[in-house]
PDB file of C-alpha atoms in Angstrom:
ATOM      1  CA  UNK A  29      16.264  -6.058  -5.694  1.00 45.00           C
ATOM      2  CA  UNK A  30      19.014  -7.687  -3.655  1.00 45.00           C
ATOM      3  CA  UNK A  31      19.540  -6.210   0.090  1.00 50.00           C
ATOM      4  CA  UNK A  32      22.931  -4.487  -1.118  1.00 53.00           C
ATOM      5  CA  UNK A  33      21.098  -3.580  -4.101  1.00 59.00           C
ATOM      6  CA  UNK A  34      18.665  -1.775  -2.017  1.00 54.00           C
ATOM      7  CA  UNK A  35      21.170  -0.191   0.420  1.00 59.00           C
ATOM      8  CA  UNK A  36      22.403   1.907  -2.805  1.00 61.00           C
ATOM      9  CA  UNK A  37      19.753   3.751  -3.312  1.00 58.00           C
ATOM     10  CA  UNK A  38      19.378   7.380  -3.003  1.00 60.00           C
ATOM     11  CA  UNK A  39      16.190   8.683  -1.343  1.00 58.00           C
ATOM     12  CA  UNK A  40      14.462  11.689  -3.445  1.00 60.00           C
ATOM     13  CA  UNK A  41      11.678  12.147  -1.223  1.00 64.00           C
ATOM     14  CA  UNK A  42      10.307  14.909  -3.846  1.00 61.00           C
ATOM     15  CA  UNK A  43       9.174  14.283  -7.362  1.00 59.00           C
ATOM     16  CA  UNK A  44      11.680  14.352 -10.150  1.00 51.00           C
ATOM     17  CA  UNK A  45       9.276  14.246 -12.953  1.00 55.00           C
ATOM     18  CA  UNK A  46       8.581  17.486 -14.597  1.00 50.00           C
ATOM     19  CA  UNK A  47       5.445  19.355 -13.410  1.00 55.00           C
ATOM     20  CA  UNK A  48       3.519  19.941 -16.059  1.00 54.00           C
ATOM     21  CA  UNK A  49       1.679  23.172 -16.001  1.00 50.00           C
ATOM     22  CA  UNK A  50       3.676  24.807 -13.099  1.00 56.00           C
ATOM     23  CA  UNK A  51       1.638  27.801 -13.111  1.00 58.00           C
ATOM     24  CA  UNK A  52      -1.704  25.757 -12.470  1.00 63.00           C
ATOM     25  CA  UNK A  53      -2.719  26.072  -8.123  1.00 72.00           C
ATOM     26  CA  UNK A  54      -2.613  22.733  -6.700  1.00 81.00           C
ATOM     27  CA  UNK A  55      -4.498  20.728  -4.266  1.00 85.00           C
ATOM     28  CA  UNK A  56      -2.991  18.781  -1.738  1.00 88.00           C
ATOM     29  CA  UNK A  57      -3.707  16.319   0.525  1.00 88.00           C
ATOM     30  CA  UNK A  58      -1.132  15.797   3.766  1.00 89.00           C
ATOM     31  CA  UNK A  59      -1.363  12.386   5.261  1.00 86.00           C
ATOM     32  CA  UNK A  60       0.507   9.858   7.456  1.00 85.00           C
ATOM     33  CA  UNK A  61       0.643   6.409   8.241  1.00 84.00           C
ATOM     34  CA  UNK A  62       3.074   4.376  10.993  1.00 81.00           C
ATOM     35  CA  UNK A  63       4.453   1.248  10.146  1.00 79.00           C
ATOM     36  CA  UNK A  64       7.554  -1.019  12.520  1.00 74.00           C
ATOM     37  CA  UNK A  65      10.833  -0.407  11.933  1.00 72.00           C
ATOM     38  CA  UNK A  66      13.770  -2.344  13.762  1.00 69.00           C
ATOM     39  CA  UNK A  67      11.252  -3.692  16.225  1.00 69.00           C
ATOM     40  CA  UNK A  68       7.881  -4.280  17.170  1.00 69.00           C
ATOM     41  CA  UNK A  69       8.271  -1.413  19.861  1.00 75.00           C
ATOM     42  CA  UNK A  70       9.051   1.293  17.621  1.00 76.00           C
ATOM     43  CA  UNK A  71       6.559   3.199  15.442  1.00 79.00           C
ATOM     44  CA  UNK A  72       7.891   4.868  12.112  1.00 80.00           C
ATOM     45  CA  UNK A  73       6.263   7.288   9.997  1.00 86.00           C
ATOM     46  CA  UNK A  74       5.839   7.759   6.776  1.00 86.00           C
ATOM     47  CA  UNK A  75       4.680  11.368   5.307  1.00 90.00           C
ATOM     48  CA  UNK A  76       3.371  12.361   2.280  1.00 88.00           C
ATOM     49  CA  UNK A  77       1.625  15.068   0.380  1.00 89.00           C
ATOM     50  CA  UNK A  78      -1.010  13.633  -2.499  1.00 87.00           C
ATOM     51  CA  UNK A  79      -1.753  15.821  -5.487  1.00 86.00           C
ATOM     52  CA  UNK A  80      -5.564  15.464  -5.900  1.00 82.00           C
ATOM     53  CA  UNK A  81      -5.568  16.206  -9.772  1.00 81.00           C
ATOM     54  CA  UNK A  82      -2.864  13.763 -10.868  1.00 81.00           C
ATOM     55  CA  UNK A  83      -3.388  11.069  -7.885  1.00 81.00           C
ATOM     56  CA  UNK A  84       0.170  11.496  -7.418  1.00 83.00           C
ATOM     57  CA  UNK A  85       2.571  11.557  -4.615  1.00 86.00           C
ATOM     58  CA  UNK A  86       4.740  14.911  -5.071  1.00 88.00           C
ATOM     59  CA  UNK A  87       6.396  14.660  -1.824  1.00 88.00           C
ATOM     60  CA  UNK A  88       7.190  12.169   1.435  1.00 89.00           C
ATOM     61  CA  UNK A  89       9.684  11.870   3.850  1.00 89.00           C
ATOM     62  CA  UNK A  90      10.323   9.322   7.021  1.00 85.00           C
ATOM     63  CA  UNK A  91      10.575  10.926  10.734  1.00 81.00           C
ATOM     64  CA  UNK A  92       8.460  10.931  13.984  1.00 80.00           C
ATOM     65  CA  UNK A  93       5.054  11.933  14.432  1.00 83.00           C
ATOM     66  CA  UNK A  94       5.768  15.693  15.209  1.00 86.00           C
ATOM     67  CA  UNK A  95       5.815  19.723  14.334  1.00 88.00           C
ATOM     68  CA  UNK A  96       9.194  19.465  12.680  1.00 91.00           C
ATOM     69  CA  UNK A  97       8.418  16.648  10.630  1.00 89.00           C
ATOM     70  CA  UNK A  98       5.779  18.603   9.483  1.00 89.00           C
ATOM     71  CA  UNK A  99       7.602  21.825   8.665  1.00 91.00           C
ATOM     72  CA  UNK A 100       9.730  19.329   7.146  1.00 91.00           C
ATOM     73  CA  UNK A 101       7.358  18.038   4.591  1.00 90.00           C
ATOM     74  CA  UNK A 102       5.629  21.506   4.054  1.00 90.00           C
ATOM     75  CA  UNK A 103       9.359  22.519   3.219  1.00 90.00           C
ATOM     76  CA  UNK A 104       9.275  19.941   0.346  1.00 89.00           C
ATOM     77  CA  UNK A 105       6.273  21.010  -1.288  1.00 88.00           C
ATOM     78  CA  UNK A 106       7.822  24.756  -2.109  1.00 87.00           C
ATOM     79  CA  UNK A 107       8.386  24.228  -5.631  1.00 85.00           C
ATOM     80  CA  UNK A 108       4.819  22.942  -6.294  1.00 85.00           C
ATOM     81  CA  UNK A 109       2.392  25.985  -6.920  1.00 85.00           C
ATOM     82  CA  UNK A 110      -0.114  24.869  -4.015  1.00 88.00           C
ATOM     83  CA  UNK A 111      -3.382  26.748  -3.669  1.00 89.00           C
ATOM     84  CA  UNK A 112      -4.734  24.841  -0.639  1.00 90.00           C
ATOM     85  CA  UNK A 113      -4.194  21.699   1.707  1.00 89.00           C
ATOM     86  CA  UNK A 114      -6.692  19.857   2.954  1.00 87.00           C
ATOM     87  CA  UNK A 115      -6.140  17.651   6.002  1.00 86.00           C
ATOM     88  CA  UNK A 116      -7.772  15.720   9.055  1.00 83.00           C
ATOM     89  CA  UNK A 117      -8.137  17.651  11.755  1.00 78.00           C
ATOM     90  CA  UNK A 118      -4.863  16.669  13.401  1.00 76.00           C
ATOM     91  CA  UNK A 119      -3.677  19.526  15.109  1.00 79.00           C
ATOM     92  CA  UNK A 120      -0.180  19.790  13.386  1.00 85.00           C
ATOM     93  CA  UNK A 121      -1.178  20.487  10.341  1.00 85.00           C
ATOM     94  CA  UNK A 122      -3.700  23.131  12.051  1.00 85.00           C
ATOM     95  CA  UNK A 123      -0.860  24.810  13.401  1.00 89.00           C
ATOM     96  CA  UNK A 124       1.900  24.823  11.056  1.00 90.00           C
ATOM     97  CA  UNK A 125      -0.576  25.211   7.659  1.00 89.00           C
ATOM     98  CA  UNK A 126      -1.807  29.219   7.179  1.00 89.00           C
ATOM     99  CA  UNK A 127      -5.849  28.881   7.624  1.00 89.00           C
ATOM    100  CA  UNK A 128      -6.407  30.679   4.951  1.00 91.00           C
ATOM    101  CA  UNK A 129      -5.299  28.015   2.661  1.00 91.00           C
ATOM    102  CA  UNK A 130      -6.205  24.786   5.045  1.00 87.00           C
ATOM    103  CA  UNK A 131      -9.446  22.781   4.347  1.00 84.00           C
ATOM    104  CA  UNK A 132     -10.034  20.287   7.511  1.00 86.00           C
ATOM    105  CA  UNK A 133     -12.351  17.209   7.672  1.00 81.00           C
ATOM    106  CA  UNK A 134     -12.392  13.501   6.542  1.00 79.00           C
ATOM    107  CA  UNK A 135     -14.320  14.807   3.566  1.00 76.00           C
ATOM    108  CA  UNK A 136     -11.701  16.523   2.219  1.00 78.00           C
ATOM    109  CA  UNK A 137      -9.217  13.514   2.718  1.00 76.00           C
ATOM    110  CA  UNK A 138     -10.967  10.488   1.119  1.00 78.00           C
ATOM    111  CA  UNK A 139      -8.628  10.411  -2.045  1.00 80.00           C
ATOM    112  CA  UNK A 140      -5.608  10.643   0.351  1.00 77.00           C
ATOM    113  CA  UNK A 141      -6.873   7.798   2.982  1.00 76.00           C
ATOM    114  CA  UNK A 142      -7.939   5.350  -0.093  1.00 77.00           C
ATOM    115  CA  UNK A 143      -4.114   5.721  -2.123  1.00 77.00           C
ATOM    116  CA  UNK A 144      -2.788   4.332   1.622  1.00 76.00           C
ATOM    117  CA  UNK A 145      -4.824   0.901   0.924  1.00 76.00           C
ATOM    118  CA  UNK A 146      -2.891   0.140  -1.969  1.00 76.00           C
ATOM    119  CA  UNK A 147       0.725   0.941   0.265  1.00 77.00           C
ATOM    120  CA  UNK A 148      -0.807  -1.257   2.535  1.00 75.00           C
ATOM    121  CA  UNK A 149      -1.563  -4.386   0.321  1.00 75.00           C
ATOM    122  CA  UNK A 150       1.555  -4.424  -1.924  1.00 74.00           C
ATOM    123  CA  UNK A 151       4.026  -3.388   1.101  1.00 73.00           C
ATOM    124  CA  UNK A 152       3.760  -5.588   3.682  1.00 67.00           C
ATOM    125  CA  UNK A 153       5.963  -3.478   6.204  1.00 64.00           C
ATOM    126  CA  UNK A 154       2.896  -0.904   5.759  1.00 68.00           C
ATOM    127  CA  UNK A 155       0.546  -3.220   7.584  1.00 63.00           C
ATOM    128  CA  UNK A 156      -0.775  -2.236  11.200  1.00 59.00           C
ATOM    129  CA  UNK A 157      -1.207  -6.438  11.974  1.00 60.00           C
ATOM    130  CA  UNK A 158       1.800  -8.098  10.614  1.00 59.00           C
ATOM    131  CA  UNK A 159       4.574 -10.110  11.610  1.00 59.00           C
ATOM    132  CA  UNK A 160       6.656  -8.475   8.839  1.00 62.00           C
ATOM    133  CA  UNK A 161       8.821  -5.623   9.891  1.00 62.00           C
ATOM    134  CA  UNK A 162      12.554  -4.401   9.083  1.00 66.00           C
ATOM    135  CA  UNK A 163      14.992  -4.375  11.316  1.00 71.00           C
ATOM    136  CA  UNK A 164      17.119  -1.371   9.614  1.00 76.00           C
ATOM    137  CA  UNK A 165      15.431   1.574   9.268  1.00 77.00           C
ATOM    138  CA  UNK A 166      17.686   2.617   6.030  1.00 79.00           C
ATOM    139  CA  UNK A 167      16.315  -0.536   4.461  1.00 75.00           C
ATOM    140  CA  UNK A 168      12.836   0.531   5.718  1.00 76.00           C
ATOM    141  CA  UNK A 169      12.863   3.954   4.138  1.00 81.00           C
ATOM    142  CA  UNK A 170      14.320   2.785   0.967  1.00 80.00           C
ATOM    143  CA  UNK A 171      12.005  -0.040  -0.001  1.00 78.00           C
ATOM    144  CA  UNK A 172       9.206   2.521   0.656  1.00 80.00           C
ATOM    145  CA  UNK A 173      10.879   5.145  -1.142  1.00 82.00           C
ATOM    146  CA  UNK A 174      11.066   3.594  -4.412  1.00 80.00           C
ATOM    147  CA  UNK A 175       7.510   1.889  -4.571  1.00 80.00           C
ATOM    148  CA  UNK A 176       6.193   5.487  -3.998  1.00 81.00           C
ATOM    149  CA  UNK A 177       9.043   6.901  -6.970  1.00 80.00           C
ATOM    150  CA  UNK A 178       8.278   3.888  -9.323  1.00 77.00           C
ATOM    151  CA  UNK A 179       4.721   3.170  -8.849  1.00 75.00           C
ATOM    152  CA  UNK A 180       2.760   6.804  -7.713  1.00 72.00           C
ATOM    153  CA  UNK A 181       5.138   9.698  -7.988  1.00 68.00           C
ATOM    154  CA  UNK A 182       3.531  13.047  -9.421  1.00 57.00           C
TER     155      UNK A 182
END
């Protein structure tokens, strides 16, 4: 892609690709990683929501580490059929995820934490160490964007 390539694209932020067997309950795994974005000062975040039985990505979306963002990703994952979530124990998804459907511990998010290696190594923006950041947060989110639509959506 060119930059003004780039700057054309739309962001989804939710799968497109047809869910195949709608009625089935889904697992999902909440996760979230920072990154740089316009300087070395300022953290960005990435969100995303990880369907355990298709290694997929079914949902993300770029904001600060808070509640809303939170309720903001939850909010994507309505159309998906989702039995239970399991997370970290990070205390936003304790309080805005019903218990009754909320599994907590690292066990539960090993599939999650090892699909953010691969972001890592093939996006350099992704890693913690680097000298590699974007200036423009548009540019940012939509380089991201469409690894995670081409390469790992649902």
């Amino acid at each position: 892609y060119h930059h003004t390539d780039i700057k054309k694209l739309p962001p989804w932020r939710i799968t497109s690709a047809p869910v195949a067997h709608a009625d089935v309950t889904l697992i999902c795994e909440p996760d979230e990683q920072w990154s740089f974005a316009g300087s070395k000062a300022q953290q960005y975040w990435l969100w995303y929501a990880y369907n355990t039985k298709t290694s997929g990505v079914l949902a993300y979306t770029f904001e600060p580490q808070n509640d809303e963002t939170c309720r903001e990703l939850l909010a994507l994952l309505t159309p998906f059929c989702i039995g239970m979530m399991t997370s970290d124990d990070w205390g936003r998804y304790t309080r805005e995820v019903p218990k009754e459907k909320h599994l907590t511990g690292k066990i539960f998010t090993q599939r999650i934490e090892r699909n953010n290696l691969p972001l890592r190594t093939r996006i350099k923006q992704l890693v913690r160490k680097t000298i590699c950041f974007l200036r423009s947060v548009e540019i940012y989110e939509k380089i991201i964007g469409s690894f995670i639509e081409k390469h790992i959506f649902y």
